[in-house]
Short mmCIF file of C-alpha atoms in Angstrom, two decimals:
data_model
loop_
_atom_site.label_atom_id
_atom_site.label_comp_id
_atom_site.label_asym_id
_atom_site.label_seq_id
_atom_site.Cartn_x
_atom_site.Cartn_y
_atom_site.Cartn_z
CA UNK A 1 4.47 23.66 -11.20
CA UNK A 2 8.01 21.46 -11.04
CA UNK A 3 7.15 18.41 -8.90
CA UNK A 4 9.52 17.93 -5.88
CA UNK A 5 10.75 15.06 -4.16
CA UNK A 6 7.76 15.86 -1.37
CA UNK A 7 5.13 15.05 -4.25
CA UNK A 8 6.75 11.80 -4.99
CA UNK A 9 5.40 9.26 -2.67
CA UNK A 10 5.09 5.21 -2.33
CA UNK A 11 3.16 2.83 -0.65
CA UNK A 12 4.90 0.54 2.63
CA UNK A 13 2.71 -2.41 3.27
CA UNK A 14 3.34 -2.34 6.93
CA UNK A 15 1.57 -5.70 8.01
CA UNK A 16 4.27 -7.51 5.92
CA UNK A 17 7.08 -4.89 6.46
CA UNK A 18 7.41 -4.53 2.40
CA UNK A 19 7.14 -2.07 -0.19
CA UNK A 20 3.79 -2.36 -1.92
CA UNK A 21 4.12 0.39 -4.75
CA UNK A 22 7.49 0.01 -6.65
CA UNK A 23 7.07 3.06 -8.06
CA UNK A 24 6.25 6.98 -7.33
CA UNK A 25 3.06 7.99 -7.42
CA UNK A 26 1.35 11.23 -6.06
CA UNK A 27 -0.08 11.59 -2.60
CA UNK A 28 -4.07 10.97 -4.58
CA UNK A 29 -2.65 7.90 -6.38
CA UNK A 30 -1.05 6.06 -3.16
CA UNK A 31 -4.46 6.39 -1.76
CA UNK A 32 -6.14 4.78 -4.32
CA UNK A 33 -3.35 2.19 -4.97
CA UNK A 34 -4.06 1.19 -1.13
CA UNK A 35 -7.91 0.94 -1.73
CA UNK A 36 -7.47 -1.23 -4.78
CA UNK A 37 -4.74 -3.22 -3.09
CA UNK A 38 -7.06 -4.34 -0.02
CA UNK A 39 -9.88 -4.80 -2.78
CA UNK A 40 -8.32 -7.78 -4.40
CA UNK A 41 -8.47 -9.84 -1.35
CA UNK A 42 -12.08 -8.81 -0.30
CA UNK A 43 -13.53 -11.83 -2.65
CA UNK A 44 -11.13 -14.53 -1.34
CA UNK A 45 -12.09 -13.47 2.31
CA UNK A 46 -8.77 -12.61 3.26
CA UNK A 47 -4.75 -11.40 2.97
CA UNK A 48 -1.97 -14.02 3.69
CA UNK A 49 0.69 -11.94 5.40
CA UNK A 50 4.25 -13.45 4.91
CA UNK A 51 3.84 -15.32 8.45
CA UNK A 52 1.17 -17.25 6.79
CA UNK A 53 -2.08 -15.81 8.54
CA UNK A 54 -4.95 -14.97 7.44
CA UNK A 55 -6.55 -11.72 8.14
CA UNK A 56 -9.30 -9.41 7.13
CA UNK A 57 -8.16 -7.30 3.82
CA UNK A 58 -9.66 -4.16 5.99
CA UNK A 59 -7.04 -4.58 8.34
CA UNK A 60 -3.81 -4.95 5.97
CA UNK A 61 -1.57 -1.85 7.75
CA UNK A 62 -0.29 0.21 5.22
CA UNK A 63 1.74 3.84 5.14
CA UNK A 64 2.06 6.55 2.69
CA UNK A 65 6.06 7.60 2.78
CA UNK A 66 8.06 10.18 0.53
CA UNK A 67 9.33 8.04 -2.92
CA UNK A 68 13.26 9.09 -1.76
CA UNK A 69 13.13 7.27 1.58
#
């Protein structure tokens, strides 16, 4: 099966209004990417958004969007 542009897909850190996944990744992947991107904060207690506050990794917003977008 030929992948499509709908099976190309990247991650939009929404709390911070950034792209968090430079490149494409499948719909599976994005959802891990997010997992393991909140996970590297857990230890440290929290996420510095780009305003400079502190918040709970847990609630970093994030969205899955098509890659061409």
């Amino acid at each position: 099966m030929k992948n499509t542009a709908q099976d190309k897909w990247k991650v939009i850190n929404e709390t911070d209004g950034i792209i968090a996944s430079p490149k494409a990744m499948t719909k599976k992947e994005a959802e891990t990417f997010i997992k393991k991107f909140a996970d590297r904060f857990k230890l440290q207690g929290y996420y510095l958004t780009s305003n400079n506050e502190r918040i709970n990794p847990d609630k970093i917003k994030f969205s899955i969007v098509p890659f061409d977008l």
